[in-house]
Each structure stands twice: as C-alpha cells, then as structure tokens.
Amino acid sequence: MKVLAVFTFVAMSAMAAEWTGYIVDASCAGKQGAKAASDAHAGCAERCIKGGAAAVLVDPDGKVYKIANQDKVTAHAGHKVTLTGKMAGDTITVDDVKI
C-alpha cells in the first residue's frame, strides 16, 4: 500500500500545471506587485525584459513566480498568458505559453 502511495505522489508531481497572469520584469513586479500585471504596464515590461531584466509571471492575486527558462517567455513581455509547466518552489519551468 505504501508503494502505491509513493508512485501516486511521484506521478502527480510530474504532471504539468497551468498558471495565468502577466509576463513582467522582476524589478517592477517586486515594487508594484499586481499593478505591474496590467495592459498599461506592457510597454515598460517589454523594454525592461529586452534590456536584460528577468521575466516573471504575476498572477491576478499579485503572486510573483520566477521563470526557469526565460527564453520561453521573453517574446511575451507585457502580455497576459497562460503557462503550462512544472513548479519547483516558486519557480516555473515552462513547457508551453498561450496568449
């Protein structure tokens, strides 16, 4: 019975999940929280991320998630997206991005 529980836990942790929010730069997300996650902030997020700032996902509640594989999200700076991937701590490894 314990073996089944371990396999179930491992299988669940390996499954992909989804998160929705805005791709913004880490510096503004830290200072502005949910305010950085809006269409009004899109231009600033795009400039900052193209300038080398780390991209993060800010959800509707203002929670900030780090992105492990930046190359998957930089083209979506300032956009509202749904990310599919895996979470480790507060960092998402992105498998897919939907606008």
Short mmCIF file of N, CA and C in Angstrom, two decimals:
data_model
loop_
_atom_site.label_atom_id
_atom_site.label_comp_id
_atom_site.label_asym_id
_atom_site.label_seq_id
_atom_site.Cartn_x
_atom_site.Cartn_y
_atom_site.Cartn_z
N MET A 1 0.82 -1.19 0.00
CA MET A 1 0.00 0.00 0.00
C MET A 1 0.87 1.26 0.00
N LYS A 2 1.98 1.25 0.77
CA LYS A 2 2.87 2.40 0.80
C LYS A 2 3.50 2.65 -0.56
N VAL A 3 3.82 1.59 -1.26
CA VAL A 3 4.44 1.72 -2.58
C VAL A 3 3.48 2.43 -3.53
N LEU A 4 2.21 2.08 -3.49
CA LEU A 4 1.20 2.71 -4.33
C LEU A 4 1.11 4.20 -4.02
N ALA A 5 1.15 4.56 -2.76
CA ALA A 5 1.08 5.97 -2.37
C ALA A 5 2.29 6.74 -2.89
N VAL A 6 3.47 6.15 -2.83
CA VAL A 6 4.68 6.80 -3.33
C VAL A 6 4.58 7.01 -4.83
N PHE A 7 4.16 5.98 -5.57
CA PHE A 7 4.02 6.11 -7.02
C PHE A 7 2.98 7.15 -7.40
N THR A 8 1.89 7.21 -6.67
CA THR A 8 0.85 8.21 -6.93
C THR A 8 1.39 9.60 -6.71
N PHE A 9 2.13 9.83 -5.64
CA PHE A 9 2.72 11.14 -5.37
C PHE A 9 3.70 11.54 -6.46
N VAL A 10 4.56 10.63 -6.87
CA VAL A 10 5.54 10.91 -7.92
C VAL A 10 4.84 11.24 -9.22
N ALA A 11 3.83 10.49 -9.57
CA ALA A 11 3.10 10.73 -10.82
C ALA A 11 2.42 12.09 -10.78
N MET A 12 1.83 12.46 -9.66
CA MET A 12 1.16 13.76 -9.54
C MET A 12 2.16 14.90 -9.62
N SER A 13 3.33 14.76 -9.01
CA SER A 13 4.31 15.83 -9.03
C SER A 13 4.94 16.01 -10.40
N ALA A 14 4.89 14.98 -11.24
CA ALA A 14 5.46 15.06 -12.58
C ALA A 14 4.48 15.65 -13.59
N MET A 15 3.22 15.79 -13.21
CA MET A 15 2.20 16.32 -14.12
C MET A 15 2.36 17.82 -14.29
N ALA A 16 2.04 18.30 -15.45
CA ALA A 16 2.11 19.72 -15.73
C ALA A 16 0.90 20.43 -15.12
N ALA A 17 1.09 21.69 -14.79
CA ALA A 17 0.02 22.52 -14.26
C ALA A 17 -0.06 23.80 -15.09
N GLU A 18 -1.07 24.63 -14.83
CA GLU A 18 -1.25 25.88 -15.56
C GLU A 18 -1.33 27.05 -14.59
N TRP A 19 -0.76 28.18 -15.04
CA TRP A 19 -0.83 29.44 -14.30
C TRP A 19 -1.15 30.54 -15.29
N THR A 20 -2.02 31.47 -14.89
CA THR A 20 -2.39 32.59 -15.75
C THR A 20 -1.98 33.88 -15.08
N GLY A 21 -1.46 34.80 -15.88
CA GLY A 21 -1.05 36.10 -15.37
C GLY A 21 -0.32 36.87 -16.45
N TYR A 22 0.40 37.90 -16.03
CA TYR A 22 1.15 38.74 -16.95
C TYR A 22 2.64 38.46 -16.83
N ILE A 23 3.33 38.47 -17.98
CA ILE A 23 4.78 38.37 -18.00
C ILE A 23 5.31 39.79 -17.85
N VAL A 24 5.98 40.06 -16.75
CA VAL A 24 6.54 41.39 -16.46
C VAL A 24 7.98 41.24 -16.00
N ASP A 25 8.66 42.37 -15.86
CA ASP A 25 10.04 42.34 -15.38
C ASP A 25 10.06 42.20 -13.87
N ALA A 26 11.06 41.51 -13.37
CA ALA A 26 11.15 41.20 -11.94
C ALA A 26 11.25 42.46 -11.08
N SER A 27 11.95 43.49 -11.56
CA SER A 27 12.13 44.69 -10.74
C SER A 27 10.80 45.39 -10.50
N CYS A 28 9.99 45.57 -11.53
CA CYS A 28 8.69 46.22 -11.34
C CYS A 28 7.71 45.33 -10.57
N ALA A 29 7.78 44.02 -10.81
CA ALA A 29 6.89 43.11 -10.10
C ALA A 29 7.15 43.19 -8.60
N GLY A 30 8.43 43.32 -8.21
CA GLY A 30 8.79 43.42 -6.80
C GLY A 30 8.32 44.72 -6.17
N LYS A 31 8.34 45.80 -6.94
CA LYS A 31 7.94 47.11 -6.43
C LYS A 31 6.44 47.35 -6.52
N GLN A 32 5.82 46.89 -7.62
CA GLN A 32 4.42 47.23 -7.89
C GLN A 32 3.46 46.08 -7.70
N GLY A 33 3.95 44.87 -7.63
CA GLY A 33 3.07 43.71 -7.44
C GLY A 33 2.01 43.61 -8.51
N ALA A 34 0.74 43.54 -8.11
CA ALA A 34 -0.36 43.36 -9.05
C ALA A 34 -0.50 44.54 -10.01
N LYS A 35 -0.05 45.74 -9.62
CA LYS A 35 -0.13 46.89 -10.53
C LYS A 35 0.74 46.69 -11.76
N ALA A 36 1.83 45.95 -11.63
CA ALA A 36 2.72 45.67 -12.76
C ALA A 36 2.06 44.71 -13.73
N ALA A 37 1.06 43.98 -13.27
CA ALA A 37 0.38 42.99 -14.09
C ALA A 37 -0.86 43.60 -14.73
N SER A 38 -0.62 44.41 -15.77
CA SER A 38 -1.73 45.03 -16.46
C SER A 38 -1.31 45.40 -17.87
N ASP A 39 -2.29 45.65 -18.71
CA ASP A 39 -2.01 46.07 -20.08
C ASP A 39 -1.29 47.41 -20.09
N ALA A 40 -1.53 48.26 -19.10
CA ALA A 40 -0.90 49.58 -19.04
C ALA A 40 0.61 49.48 -18.82
N HIS A 41 1.07 48.41 -18.24
CA HIS A 41 2.48 48.22 -17.93
C HIS A 41 3.22 47.47 -19.04
N ALA A 42 2.54 47.07 -20.10
CA ALA A 42 3.12 46.22 -21.14
C ALA A 42 4.37 46.82 -21.78
N GLY A 43 4.34 48.08 -22.14
CA GLY A 43 5.49 48.71 -22.79
C GLY A 43 6.71 48.72 -21.90
N CYS A 44 6.52 49.05 -20.65
CA CYS A 44 7.62 49.09 -19.68
C CYS A 44 8.21 47.68 -19.50
N ALA A 45 7.35 46.69 -19.36
CA ALA A 45 7.80 45.30 -19.19
C ALA A 45 8.62 44.86 -20.39
N GLU A 46 8.15 45.19 -21.58
CA GLU A 46 8.86 44.79 -22.80
C GLU A 46 10.25 45.43 -22.86
N ARG A 47 10.33 46.73 -22.56
CA ARG A 47 11.63 47.41 -22.58
C ARG A 47 12.59 46.84 -21.54
N CYS A 48 12.10 46.62 -20.35
CA CYS A 48 12.96 46.13 -19.27
C CYS A 48 13.47 44.71 -19.53
N ILE A 49 12.59 43.84 -20.02
CA ILE A 49 12.99 42.46 -20.29
C ILE A 49 13.97 42.41 -21.46
N LYS A 50 13.69 43.20 -22.51
CA LYS A 50 14.65 43.24 -23.63
C LYS A 50 15.97 43.85 -23.19
N GLY A 51 15.94 44.69 -22.15
CA GLY A 51 17.16 45.29 -21.62
C GLY A 51 17.93 44.39 -20.67
N GLY A 52 17.41 43.20 -20.41
CA GLY A 52 18.14 42.24 -19.59
C GLY A 52 17.52 41.90 -18.25
N ALA A 53 16.41 42.55 -17.87
CA ALA A 53 15.75 42.22 -16.60
C ALA A 53 15.11 40.83 -16.70
N ALA A 54 15.07 40.13 -15.60
CA ALA A 54 14.45 38.80 -15.58
C ALA A 54 12.94 38.93 -15.75
N ALA A 55 12.36 38.02 -16.51
CA ALA A 55 10.91 37.95 -16.69
C ALA A 55 10.32 37.08 -15.59
N VAL A 56 9.16 37.50 -15.09
CA VAL A 56 8.43 36.74 -14.09
C VAL A 56 6.96 36.71 -14.48
N LEU A 57 6.20 35.83 -13.86
CA LEU A 57 4.75 35.79 -14.04
C LEU A 57 4.11 36.35 -12.79
N VAL A 58 3.19 37.31 -12.96
CA VAL A 58 2.42 37.84 -11.84
C VAL A 58 0.98 37.42 -12.05
N ASP A 59 0.43 36.68 -11.07
CA ASP A 59 -0.95 36.20 -11.21
C ASP A 59 -1.93 37.29 -10.76
N PRO A 60 -3.23 37.09 -10.95
CA PRO A 60 -4.23 38.11 -10.60
C PRO A 60 -4.21 38.53 -9.13
N ASP A 61 -3.69 37.67 -8.25
CA ASP A 61 -3.62 38.00 -6.83
C ASP A 61 -2.33 38.74 -6.47
N GLY A 62 -1.46 38.96 -7.46
CA GLY A 62 -0.20 39.65 -7.21
C GLY A 62 0.95 38.75 -6.81
N LYS A 63 0.74 37.44 -6.84
CA LYS A 63 1.81 36.48 -6.53
C LYS A 63 2.80 36.47 -7.69
N VAL A 64 4.09 36.54 -7.37
CA VAL A 64 5.14 36.58 -8.37
C VAL A 64 5.82 35.21 -8.44
N TYR A 65 5.90 34.68 -9.66
CA TYR A 65 6.56 33.40 -9.91
C TYR A 65 7.78 33.62 -10.79
N LYS A 66 8.91 33.06 -10.42
CA LYS A 66 10.11 33.11 -11.25
C LYS A 66 9.94 32.16 -12.43
N ILE A 67 10.67 32.42 -13.50
CA ILE A 67 10.63 31.58 -14.69
C ILE A 67 12.02 30.99 -14.90
N ALA A 68 12.12 29.67 -14.89
CA ALA A 68 13.41 29.00 -15.03
C ALA A 68 13.99 29.16 -16.43
N ASN A 69 13.17 28.98 -17.44
CA ASN A 69 13.64 29.03 -18.83
C ASN A 69 13.11 30.32 -19.49
N GLN A 70 13.85 31.39 -19.27
CA GLN A 70 13.48 32.73 -19.73
C GLN A 70 13.17 32.79 -21.23
N ASP A 71 13.89 32.03 -22.03
CA ASP A 71 13.71 32.07 -23.49
C ASP A 71 12.29 31.72 -23.92
N LYS A 72 11.54 30.99 -23.10
CA LYS A 72 10.16 30.62 -23.43
C LYS A 72 9.19 31.79 -23.30
N VAL A 73 9.54 32.82 -22.49
CA VAL A 73 8.56 33.87 -22.20
C VAL A 73 8.96 35.27 -22.63
N THR A 74 10.20 35.51 -22.99
CA THR A 74 10.63 36.89 -23.28
C THR A 74 9.86 37.52 -24.43
N ALA A 75 9.45 36.75 -25.41
CA ALA A 75 8.67 37.30 -26.52
C ALA A 75 7.27 37.73 -26.08
N HIS A 76 6.86 37.33 -24.89
CA HIS A 76 5.52 37.62 -24.39
C HIS A 76 5.52 38.70 -23.31
N ALA A 77 6.59 39.47 -23.25
CA ALA A 77 6.71 40.52 -22.23
C ALA A 77 5.51 41.46 -22.30
N GLY A 78 4.86 41.67 -21.16
CA GLY A 78 3.72 42.56 -21.07
C GLY A 78 2.40 41.92 -21.42
N HIS A 79 2.41 40.69 -21.89
CA HIS A 79 1.18 40.02 -22.30
C HIS A 79 0.56 39.21 -21.17
N LYS A 80 -0.76 39.09 -21.22
CA LYS A 80 -1.45 38.17 -20.33
C LYS A 80 -1.35 36.79 -20.99
N VAL A 81 -0.85 35.81 -20.25
CA VAL A 81 -0.60 34.48 -20.80
C VAL A 81 -1.09 33.40 -19.84
N THR A 82 -1.16 32.20 -20.37
CA THR A 82 -1.34 31.00 -19.55
C THR A 82 -0.12 30.13 -19.80
N LEU A 83 0.60 29.84 -18.73
CA LEU A 83 1.79 29.00 -18.81
C LEU A 83 1.43 27.58 -18.40
N THR A 84 1.97 26.63 -19.12
CA THR A 84 1.87 25.23 -18.75
C THR A 84 3.28 24.76 -18.44
N GLY A 85 3.44 24.06 -17.32
CA GLY A 85 4.76 23.59 -16.96
C GLY A 85 4.77 22.94 -15.60
N LYS A 86 5.95 23.00 -14.98
CA LYS A 86 6.13 22.37 -13.67
C LYS A 86 6.68 23.39 -12.68
N MET A 87 6.24 23.29 -11.44
CA MET A 87 6.64 24.20 -10.38
C MET A 87 7.63 23.52 -9.45
N ALA A 88 8.69 24.24 -9.11
CA ALA A 88 9.64 23.80 -8.08
C ALA A 88 9.87 25.01 -7.19
N GLY A 89 9.36 24.96 -5.97
CA GLY A 89 9.42 26.13 -5.09
C GLY A 89 8.51 27.21 -5.65
N ASP A 90 9.08 28.38 -5.95
CA ASP A 90 8.30 29.46 -6.57
C ASP A 90 8.75 29.71 -8.01
N THR A 91 9.36 28.68 -8.62
CA THR A 91 9.89 28.81 -9.97
C THR A 91 9.18 27.84 -10.92
N ILE A 92 8.72 28.39 -12.04
CA ILE A 92 8.03 27.60 -13.06
C ILE A 92 9.01 27.29 -14.19
N THR A 93 9.07 26.01 -14.57
CA THR A 93 9.76 25.62 -15.78
C THR A 93 8.66 25.48 -16.84
N VAL A 94 8.70 26.35 -17.83
CA VAL A 94 7.62 26.48 -18.81
C VAL A 94 7.76 25.44 -19.92
N ASP A 95 6.66 24.74 -20.17
CA ASP A 95 6.57 23.83 -21.31
C ASP A 95 5.89 24.52 -22.50
N ASP A 96 4.87 25.35 -22.20
CA ASP A 96 4.09 25.98 -23.27
C ASP A 96 3.54 27.32 -22.78
N VAL A 97 3.39 28.26 -23.73
CA VAL A 97 2.83 29.58 -23.45
C VAL A 97 1.65 29.80 -24.38
N LYS A 98 0.49 30.17 -23.82
CA LYS A 98 -0.68 30.50 -24.62
C LYS A 98 -1.08 31.94 -24.31
N ILE A 99 -1.42 32.66 -25.38
CA ILE A 99 -1.87 34.05 -25.19
C ILE A 99 -3.38 34.06 -25.16
#
